[in-house]
Short mmCIF file of C-alpha atoms and ligand atoms in Angstrom, two decimals:
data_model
loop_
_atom_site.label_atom_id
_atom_site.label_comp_id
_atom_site.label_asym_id
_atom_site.label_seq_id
_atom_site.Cartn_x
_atom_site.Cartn_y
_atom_site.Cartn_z
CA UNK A 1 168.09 -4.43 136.24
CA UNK A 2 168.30 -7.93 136.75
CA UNK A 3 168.42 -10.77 134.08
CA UNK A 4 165.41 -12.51 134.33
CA UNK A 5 165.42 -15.54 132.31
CA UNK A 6 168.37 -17.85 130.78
CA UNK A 7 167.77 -20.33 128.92
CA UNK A 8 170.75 -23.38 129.39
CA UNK A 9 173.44 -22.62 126.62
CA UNK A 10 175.50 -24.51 124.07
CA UNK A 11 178.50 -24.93 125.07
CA UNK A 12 181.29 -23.00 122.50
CA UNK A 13 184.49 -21.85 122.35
CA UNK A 14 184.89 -18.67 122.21
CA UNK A 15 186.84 -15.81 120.02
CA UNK A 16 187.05 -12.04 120.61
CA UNK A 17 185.72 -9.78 117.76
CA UNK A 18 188.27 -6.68 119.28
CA UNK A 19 187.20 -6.34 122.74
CA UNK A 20 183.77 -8.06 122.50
CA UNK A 21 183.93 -11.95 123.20
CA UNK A 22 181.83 -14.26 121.50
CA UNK A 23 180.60 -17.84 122.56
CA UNK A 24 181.52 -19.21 125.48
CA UNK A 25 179.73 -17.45 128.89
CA UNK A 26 179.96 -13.91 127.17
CA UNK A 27 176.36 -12.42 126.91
CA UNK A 28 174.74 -12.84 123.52
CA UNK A 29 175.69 -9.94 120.89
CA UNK A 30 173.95 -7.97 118.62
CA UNK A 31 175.56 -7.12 115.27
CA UNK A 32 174.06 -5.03 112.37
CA UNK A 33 175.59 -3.97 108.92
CA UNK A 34 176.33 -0.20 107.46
CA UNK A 35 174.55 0.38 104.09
CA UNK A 36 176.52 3.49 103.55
CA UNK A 37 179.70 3.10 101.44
CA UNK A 38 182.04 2.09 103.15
CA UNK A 39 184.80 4.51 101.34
CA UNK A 40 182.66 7.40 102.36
CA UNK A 41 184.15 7.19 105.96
CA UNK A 42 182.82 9.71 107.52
CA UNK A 43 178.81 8.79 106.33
CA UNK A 44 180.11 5.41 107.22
CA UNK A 45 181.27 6.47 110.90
CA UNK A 46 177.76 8.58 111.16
CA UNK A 47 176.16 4.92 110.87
CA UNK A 48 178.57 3.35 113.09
CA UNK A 49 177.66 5.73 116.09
CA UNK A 50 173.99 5.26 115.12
CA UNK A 51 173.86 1.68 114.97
CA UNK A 52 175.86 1.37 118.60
CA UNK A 53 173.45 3.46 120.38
CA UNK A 54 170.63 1.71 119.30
CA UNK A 55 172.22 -1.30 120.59
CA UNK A 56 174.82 -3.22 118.12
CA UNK A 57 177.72 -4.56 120.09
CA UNK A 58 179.74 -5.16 116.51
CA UNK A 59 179.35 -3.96 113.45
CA UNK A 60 180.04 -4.91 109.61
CA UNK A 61 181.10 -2.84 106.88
CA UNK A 62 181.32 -4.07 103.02
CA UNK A 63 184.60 -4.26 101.80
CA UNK A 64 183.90 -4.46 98.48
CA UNK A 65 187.48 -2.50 96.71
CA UNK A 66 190.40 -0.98 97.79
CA UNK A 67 188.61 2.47 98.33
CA UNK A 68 186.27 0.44 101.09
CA UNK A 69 189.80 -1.13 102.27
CA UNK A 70 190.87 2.54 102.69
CA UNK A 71 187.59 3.84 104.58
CA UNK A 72 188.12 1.21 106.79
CA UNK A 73 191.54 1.77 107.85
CA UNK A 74 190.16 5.37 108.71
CA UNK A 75 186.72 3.85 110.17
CA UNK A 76 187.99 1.20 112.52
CA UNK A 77 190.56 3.47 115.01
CA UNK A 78 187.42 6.00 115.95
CA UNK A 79 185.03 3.34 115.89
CA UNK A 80 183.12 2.99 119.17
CA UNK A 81 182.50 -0.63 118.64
CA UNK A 82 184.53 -3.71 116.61
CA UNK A 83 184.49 -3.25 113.25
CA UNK A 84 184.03 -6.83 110.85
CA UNK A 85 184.79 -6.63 107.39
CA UNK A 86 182.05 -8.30 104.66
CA UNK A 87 183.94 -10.08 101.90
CA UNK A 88 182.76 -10.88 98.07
CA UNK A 89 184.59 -12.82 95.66
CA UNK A 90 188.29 -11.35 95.98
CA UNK A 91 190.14 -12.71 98.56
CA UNK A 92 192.72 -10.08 98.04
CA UNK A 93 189.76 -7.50 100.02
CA UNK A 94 190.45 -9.72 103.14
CA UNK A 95 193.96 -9.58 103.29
CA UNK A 96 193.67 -5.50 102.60
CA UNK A 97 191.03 -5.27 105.39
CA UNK A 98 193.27 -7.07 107.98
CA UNK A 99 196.03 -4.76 106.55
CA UNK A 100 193.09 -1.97 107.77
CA UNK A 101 193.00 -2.90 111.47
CA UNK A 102 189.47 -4.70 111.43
CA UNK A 103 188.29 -6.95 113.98
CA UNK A 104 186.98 -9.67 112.23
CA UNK A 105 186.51 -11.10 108.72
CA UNK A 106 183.80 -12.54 107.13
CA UNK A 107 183.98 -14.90 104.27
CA UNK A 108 181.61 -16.41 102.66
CA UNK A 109 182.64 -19.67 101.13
CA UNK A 110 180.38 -19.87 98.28
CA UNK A 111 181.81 -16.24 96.78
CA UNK A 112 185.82 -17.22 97.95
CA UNK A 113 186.13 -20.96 96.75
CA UNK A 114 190.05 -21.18 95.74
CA UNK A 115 191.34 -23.70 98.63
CA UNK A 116 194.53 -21.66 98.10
CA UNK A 117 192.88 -18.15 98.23
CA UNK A 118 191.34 -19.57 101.88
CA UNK A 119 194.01 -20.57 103.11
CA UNK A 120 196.16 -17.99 102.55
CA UNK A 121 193.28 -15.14 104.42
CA UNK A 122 193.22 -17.57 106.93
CA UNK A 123 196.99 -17.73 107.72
CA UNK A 124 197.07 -13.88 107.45
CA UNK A 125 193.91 -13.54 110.11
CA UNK A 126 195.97 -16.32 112.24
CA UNK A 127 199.19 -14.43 112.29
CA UNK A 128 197.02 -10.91 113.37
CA UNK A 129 194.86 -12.52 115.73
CA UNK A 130 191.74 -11.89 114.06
CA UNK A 131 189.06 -14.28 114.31
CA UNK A 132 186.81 -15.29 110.94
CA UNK A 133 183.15 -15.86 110.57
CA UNK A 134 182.36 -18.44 108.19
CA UNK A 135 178.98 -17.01 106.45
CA UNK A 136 177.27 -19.54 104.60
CA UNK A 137 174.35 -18.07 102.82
CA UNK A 138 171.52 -20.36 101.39
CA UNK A 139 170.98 -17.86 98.13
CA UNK A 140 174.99 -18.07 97.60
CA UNK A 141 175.92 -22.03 98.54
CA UNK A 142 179.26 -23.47 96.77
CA UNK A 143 177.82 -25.16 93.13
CA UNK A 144 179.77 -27.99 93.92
CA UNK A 145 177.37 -28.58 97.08
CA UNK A 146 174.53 -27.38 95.59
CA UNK A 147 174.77 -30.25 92.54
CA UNK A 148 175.99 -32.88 94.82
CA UNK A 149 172.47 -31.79 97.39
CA UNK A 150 170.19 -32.30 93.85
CA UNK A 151 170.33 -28.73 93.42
CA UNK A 152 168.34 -28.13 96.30
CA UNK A 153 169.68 -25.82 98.90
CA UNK A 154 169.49 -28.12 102.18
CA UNK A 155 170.41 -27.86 105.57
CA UNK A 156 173.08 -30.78 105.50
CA UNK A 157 174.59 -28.68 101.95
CA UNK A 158 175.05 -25.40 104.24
CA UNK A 159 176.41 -27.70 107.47
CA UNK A 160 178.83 -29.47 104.53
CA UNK A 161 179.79 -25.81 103.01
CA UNK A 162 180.67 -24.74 107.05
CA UNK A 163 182.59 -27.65 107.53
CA UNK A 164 184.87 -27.76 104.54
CA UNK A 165 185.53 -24.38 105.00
CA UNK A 166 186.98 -25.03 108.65
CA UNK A 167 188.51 -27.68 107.17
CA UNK A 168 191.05 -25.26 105.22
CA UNK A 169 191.45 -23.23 108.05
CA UNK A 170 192.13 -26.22 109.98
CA UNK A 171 194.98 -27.27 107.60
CA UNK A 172 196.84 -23.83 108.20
CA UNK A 173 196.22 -23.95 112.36
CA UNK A 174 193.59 -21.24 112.64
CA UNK A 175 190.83 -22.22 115.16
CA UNK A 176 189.15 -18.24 115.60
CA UNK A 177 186.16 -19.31 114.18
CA UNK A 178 182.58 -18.24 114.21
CA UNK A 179 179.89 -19.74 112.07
CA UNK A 180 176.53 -18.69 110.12
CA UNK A 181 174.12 -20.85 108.28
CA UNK A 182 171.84 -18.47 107.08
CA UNK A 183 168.86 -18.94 104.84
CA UNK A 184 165.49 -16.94 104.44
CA UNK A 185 163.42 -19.80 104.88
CA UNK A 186 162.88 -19.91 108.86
CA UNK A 187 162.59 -23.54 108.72
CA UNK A 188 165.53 -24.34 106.65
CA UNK A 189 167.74 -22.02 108.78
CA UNK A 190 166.74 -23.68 112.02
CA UNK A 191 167.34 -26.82 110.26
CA UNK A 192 170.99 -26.21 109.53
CA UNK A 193 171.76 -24.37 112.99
CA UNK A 194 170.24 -27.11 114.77
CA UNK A 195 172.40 -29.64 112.44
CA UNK A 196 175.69 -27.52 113.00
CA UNK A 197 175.37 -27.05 116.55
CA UNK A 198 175.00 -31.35 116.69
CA UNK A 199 178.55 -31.25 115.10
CA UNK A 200 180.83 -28.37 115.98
CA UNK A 201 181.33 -26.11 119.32
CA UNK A 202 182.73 -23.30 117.43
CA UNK A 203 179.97 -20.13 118.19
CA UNK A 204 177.37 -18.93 116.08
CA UNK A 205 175.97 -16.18 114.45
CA UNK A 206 172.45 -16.21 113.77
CA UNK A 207 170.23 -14.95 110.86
CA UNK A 208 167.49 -15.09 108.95
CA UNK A 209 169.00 -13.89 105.89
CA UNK A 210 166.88 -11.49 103.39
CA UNK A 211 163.95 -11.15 105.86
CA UNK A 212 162.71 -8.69 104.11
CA UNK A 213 160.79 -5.14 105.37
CA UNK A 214 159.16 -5.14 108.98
CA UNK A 215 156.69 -6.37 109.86
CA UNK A 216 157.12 -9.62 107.96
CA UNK A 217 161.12 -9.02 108.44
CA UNK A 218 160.66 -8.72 112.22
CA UNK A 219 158.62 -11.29 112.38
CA UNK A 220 160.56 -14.36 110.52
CA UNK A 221 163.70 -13.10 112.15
CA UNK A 222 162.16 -13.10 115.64
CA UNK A 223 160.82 -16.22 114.95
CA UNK A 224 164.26 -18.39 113.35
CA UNK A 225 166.86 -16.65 115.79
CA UNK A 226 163.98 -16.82 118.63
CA UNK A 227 163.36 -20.58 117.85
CA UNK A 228 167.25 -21.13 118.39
CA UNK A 229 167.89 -18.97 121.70
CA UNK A 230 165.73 -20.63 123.64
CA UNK A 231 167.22 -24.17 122.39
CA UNK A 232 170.53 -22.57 124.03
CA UNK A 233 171.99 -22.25 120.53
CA UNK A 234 173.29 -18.85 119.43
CA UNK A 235 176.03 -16.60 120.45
CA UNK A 236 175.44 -13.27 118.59
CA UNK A 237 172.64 -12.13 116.51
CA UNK A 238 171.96 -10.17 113.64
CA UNK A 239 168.38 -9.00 112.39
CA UNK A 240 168.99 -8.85 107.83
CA UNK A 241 165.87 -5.96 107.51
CA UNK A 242 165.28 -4.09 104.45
CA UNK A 243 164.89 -1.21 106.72
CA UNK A 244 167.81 1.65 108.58
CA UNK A 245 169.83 -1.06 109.89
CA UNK A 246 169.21 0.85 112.85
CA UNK A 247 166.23 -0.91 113.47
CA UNK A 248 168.00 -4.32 113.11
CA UNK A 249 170.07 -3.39 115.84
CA UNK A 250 167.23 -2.34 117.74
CA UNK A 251 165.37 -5.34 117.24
CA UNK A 252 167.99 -7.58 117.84
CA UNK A 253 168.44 -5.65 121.00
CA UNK A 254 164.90 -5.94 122.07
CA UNK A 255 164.76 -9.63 121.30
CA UNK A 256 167.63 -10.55 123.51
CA UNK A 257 166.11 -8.20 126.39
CA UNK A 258 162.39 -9.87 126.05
CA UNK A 259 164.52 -13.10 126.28
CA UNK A 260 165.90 -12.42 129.33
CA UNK A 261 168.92 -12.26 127.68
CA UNK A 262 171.02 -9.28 127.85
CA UNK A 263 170.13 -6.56 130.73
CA UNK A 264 167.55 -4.20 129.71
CA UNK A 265 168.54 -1.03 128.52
CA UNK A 266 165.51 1.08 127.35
CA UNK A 267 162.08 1.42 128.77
CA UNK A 268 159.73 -2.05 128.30
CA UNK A 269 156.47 -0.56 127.10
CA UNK A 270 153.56 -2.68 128.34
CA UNK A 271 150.32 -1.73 126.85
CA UNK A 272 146.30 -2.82 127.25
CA UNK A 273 145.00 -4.11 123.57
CA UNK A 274 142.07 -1.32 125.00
CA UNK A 275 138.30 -2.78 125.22
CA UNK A 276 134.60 -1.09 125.62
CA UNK A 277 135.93 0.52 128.96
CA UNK A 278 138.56 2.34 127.42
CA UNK A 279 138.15 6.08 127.25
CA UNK A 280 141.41 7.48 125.35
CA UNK A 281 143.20 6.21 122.68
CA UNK A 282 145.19 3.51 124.01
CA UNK A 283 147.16 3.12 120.61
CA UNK A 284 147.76 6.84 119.74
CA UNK A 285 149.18 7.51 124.28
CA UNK A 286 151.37 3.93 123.26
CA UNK A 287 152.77 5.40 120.46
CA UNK A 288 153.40 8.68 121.79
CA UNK A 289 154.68 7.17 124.66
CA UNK A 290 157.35 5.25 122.43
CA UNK A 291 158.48 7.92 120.75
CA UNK A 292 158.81 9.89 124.46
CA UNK A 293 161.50 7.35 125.45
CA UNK A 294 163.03 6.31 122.23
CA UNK A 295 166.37 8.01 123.14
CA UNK A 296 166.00 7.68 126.96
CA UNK A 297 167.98 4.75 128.57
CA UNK A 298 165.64 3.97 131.92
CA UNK A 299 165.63 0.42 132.25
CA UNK A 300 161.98 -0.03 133.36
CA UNK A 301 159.06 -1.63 132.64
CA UNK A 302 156.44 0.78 132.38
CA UNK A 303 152.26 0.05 131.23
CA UNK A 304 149.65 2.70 129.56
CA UNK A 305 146.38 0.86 130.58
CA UNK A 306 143.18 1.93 128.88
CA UNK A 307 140.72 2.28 131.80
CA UNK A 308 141.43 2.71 135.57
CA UNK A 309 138.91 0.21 136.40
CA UNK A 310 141.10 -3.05 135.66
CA UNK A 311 144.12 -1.37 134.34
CA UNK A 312 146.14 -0.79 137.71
CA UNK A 313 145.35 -4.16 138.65
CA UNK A 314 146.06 -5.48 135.74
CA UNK A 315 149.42 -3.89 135.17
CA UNK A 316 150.47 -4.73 138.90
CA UNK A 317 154.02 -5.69 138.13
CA UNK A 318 154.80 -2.32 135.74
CA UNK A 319 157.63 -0.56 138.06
CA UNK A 320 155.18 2.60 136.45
CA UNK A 321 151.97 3.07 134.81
CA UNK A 322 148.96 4.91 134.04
CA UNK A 323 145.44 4.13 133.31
CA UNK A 324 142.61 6.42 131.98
CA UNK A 325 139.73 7.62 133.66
CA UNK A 326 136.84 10.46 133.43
CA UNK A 327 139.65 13.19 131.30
CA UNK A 328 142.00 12.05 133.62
CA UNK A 329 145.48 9.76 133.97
CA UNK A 330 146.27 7.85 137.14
CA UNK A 331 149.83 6.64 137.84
CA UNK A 332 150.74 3.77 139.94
CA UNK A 333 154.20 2.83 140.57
CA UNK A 334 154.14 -1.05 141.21
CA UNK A 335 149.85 -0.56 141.78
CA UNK A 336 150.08 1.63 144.22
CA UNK A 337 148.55 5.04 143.03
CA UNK A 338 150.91 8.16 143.28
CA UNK A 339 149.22 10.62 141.54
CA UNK A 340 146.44 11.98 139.40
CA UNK A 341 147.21 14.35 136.20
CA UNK A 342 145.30 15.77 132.70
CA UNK A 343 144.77 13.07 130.01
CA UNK A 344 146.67 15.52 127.90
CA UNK A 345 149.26 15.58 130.21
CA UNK A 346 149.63 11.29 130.80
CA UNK A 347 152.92 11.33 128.12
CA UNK A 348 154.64 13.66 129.60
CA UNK A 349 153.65 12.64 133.63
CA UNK A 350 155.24 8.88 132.56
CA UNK A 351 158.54 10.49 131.35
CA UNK A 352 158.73 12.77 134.43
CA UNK A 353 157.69 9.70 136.59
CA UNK A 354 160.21 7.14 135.08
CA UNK A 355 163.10 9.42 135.03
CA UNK A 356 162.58 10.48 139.08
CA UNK A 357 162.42 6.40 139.62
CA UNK A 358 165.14 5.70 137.44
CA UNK A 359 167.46 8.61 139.31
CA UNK A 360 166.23 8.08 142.80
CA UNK A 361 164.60 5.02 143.14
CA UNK A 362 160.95 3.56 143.62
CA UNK A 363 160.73 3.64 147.47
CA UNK A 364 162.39 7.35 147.05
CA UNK A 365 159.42 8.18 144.48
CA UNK A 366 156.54 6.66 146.51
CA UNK A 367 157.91 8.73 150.10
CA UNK A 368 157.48 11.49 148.24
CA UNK A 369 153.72 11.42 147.46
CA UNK A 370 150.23 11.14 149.11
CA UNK A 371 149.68 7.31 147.89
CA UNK A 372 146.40 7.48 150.20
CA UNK A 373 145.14 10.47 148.24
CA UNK A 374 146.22 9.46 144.94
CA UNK A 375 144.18 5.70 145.31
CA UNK A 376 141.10 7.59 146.51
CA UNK A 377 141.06 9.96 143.61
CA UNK A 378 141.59 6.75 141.40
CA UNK A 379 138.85 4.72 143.72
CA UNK A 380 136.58 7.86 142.68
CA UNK A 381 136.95 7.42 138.83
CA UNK A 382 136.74 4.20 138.85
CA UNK A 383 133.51 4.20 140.68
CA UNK A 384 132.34 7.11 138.10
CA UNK A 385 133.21 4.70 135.02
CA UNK A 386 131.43 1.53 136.89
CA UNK A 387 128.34 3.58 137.06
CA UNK A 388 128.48 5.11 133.54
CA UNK A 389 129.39 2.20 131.75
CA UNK A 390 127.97 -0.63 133.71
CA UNK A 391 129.88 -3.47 134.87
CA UNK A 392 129.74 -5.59 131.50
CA UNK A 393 130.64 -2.85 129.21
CA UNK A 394 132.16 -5.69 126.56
CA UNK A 395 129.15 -7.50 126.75
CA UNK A 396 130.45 -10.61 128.14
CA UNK A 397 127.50 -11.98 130.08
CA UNK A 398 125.57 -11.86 126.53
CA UNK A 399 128.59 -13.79 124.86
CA UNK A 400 128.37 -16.16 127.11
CA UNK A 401 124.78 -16.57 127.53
CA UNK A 402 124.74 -17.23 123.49
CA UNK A 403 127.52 -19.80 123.83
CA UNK A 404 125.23 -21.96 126.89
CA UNK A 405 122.58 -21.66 124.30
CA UNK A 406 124.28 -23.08 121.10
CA UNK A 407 125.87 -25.23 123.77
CA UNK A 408 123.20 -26.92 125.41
S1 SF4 B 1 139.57 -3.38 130.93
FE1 SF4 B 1 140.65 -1.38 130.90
S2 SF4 B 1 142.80 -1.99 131.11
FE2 SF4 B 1 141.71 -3.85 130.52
S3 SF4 B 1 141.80 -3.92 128.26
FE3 SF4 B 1 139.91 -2.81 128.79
S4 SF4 B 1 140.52 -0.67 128.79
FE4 SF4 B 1 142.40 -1.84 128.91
#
């Protein structure tokens, strides 16, 4: 399926994390993080394959000791996707992850502060090839910066950490560079990407860091690395949930396909909020109807309307749908009607439905069905519900009789 929408870009360099560029014109990536330890490297691989089907382009592993140093070394030749390695305080954990084979580095300059101890990872990663992601973190900022910022954690103190930072890297000629700001205020975090992107063209990585559980996690992480990819700024994405990580990578999948951003890969469930018309339980088919293609990979957009009265209408655009009527499911495929099945049966009739579009096509679909029939059987219905429930079944014409009143 197309791309629908781009938003225009920041223009960045760009570096290659393994085989998966960053910045520049490559799409936008998803990352997520392992919580497994990282020694245990076959729990740790498990993950790895988890996290990649569910949508992560890269992926980070702790390397917190030289047992997480020797996981990785055994992780990162059977990994299916680039493998980054999360850095603490000892620099010495960098140098034995490059020794590893990973893809990528990440340091964050408030836990690795020696200039010596940077400069010397930085050399190493130069002489391998292996780019470095600068991670600033709001909750972890360099003293120094935080005293000199009146011990306030600011935007300008994280765009100050960044830039000092590439500043030793620049001193030893390494360039492979990728940048976070990350805070868990929203606000502050658009602040400083905002205020880096003004001042450097190196990519960046985008979080809200510590978001916290879904929903509230979802929601300030759609909102910060939202906010920023439709200012153009952003290069790859990672969703910080305290949740599976596979629903970061999910998410962050999700967000980049409602964006317009990446291709979609998984069905886009469209659903009615449901009203007085509707008959089934428009939550409880939408649910069961997520959980029907959770694992399927059919790229379209498909809509579970509550009532067959507005829903086909309504959901016009779906490349499939189905709306409820007297104990009974109608599917449309782009509003046209294609056939009639049990309301017990509406689940299992969209599956069936998307997979024969997906594999043959929609025009293939529709030849193969009595559209004529189907729209009379749904004309029928929704007749049947008109005269049952009336044509004002939410009580609109009341509403806004009421409102003339107070009104007038
Ligand atoms: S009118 Fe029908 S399709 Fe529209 S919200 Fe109500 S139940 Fe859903």
């Amino acid at each position: 399926m197309e791309v629908q929408a781009t938003f225009p870009r920041r223009v960045t360099s760009q570096v290659m994390v393994g085989d998966v560029p960053v910045g520049g014109d490559a799409p936008i990536t998803v990352q997520s993080m392992t919580v497994t330890r990282t020694a245990d490297h076959e729990a740790t691989l498990q993950q790895i394959y988890d996290l990649a089907m569910a949508g992560a382009d890269i992926v980070r592993c702790t390397c917190n000791d030289l047992d997480a140093a020797e996981g990785l070394a055994r992780i990162v030749p059977r990994s299916p996707v680039p493998i980054v390695a999360d850095i603490h305080h000892n620099h010495r954990m960098a140098l034995a992850a490059l020794e590893a084979g990973v893809q990528c580095l990440r340091l964050n300059p408030g836990n690795i502060r020696k200039p010596d101890h940077i400069r010397t990872v930085a050399a190493e990663a130069r002489d391998r090839g292996v780019p470095i992601r600068i991670g600033v973190n709001g909750g972890s900022l360099h003293p120094d910066l935080y005293r000199k910022h009146g011990g306030m954690v600011t935007a300008e103190a994280m765009v100050e950490s960044a830039l000092t930072e590439i500043g030793y890297f620049a001193e030893v000629g390494f360039d492979q560079i990728k940048i976070s700001v990350k805070a868990s205020s929203v606000p502050l975090m658009v602040d400083a990407y905002r205020q880096l992107a003004e001042v450097t063209d190196y990519p960046l990585h985008l979080g809200v860091t510590e978001a916290g559980p879904p929903p509230a996690g979802m929601i300030k992480s759609s909102a910060g690395i939202g906010a920023l990819l439709v200012e153009g700024i952003g290069d790859t994405i990672r969703y910080s949930l305290t949740a599976d990580p596979v629903e970061e990578a999910r998410a962050g999948r999700q967000l980049l396909e409602a964006l317009g951003l990446r291709e979609r890969r998984n069905v886009d469930l469209i659903a009615c909020p449901s009203c007085g018309r509707a008959e089934i339980d428009v939550v409880a088919v939408a649910e069961a109807a997520m959980a029907a293609f959770a694992d399927r990979k059919i790229p379209l957009q498909v809509a579970i309307m509550g009532c067959v009265v507005n829903g086909p209408g309504e959901a016009r655009d779906a490349d499939l749908g189905i709306a409820a009527g007297n104990k009974r499911g109608h599917l449309f495929i782009k509003g046209r009607n294609v056939a009639v099945v049990a309301e017990d049966e509406m689940v299992d009739a969209l599956v069936e439905w998307a997979e024969l579009i997906h594999e043959e096509g929609t025009e293939a679909a529709l030849a193969r069905v009595d559209t004529e029939k189907a729209a009379r059987e749904a004309e029928k219905d929704r007749k049947r519900m008109l005269a049952d429930q009336g044509d004002d079944v939410n009580h609109s014409t009341a509403l806004i009789e009421s409102i003339r009143l107070h009104g007038s």
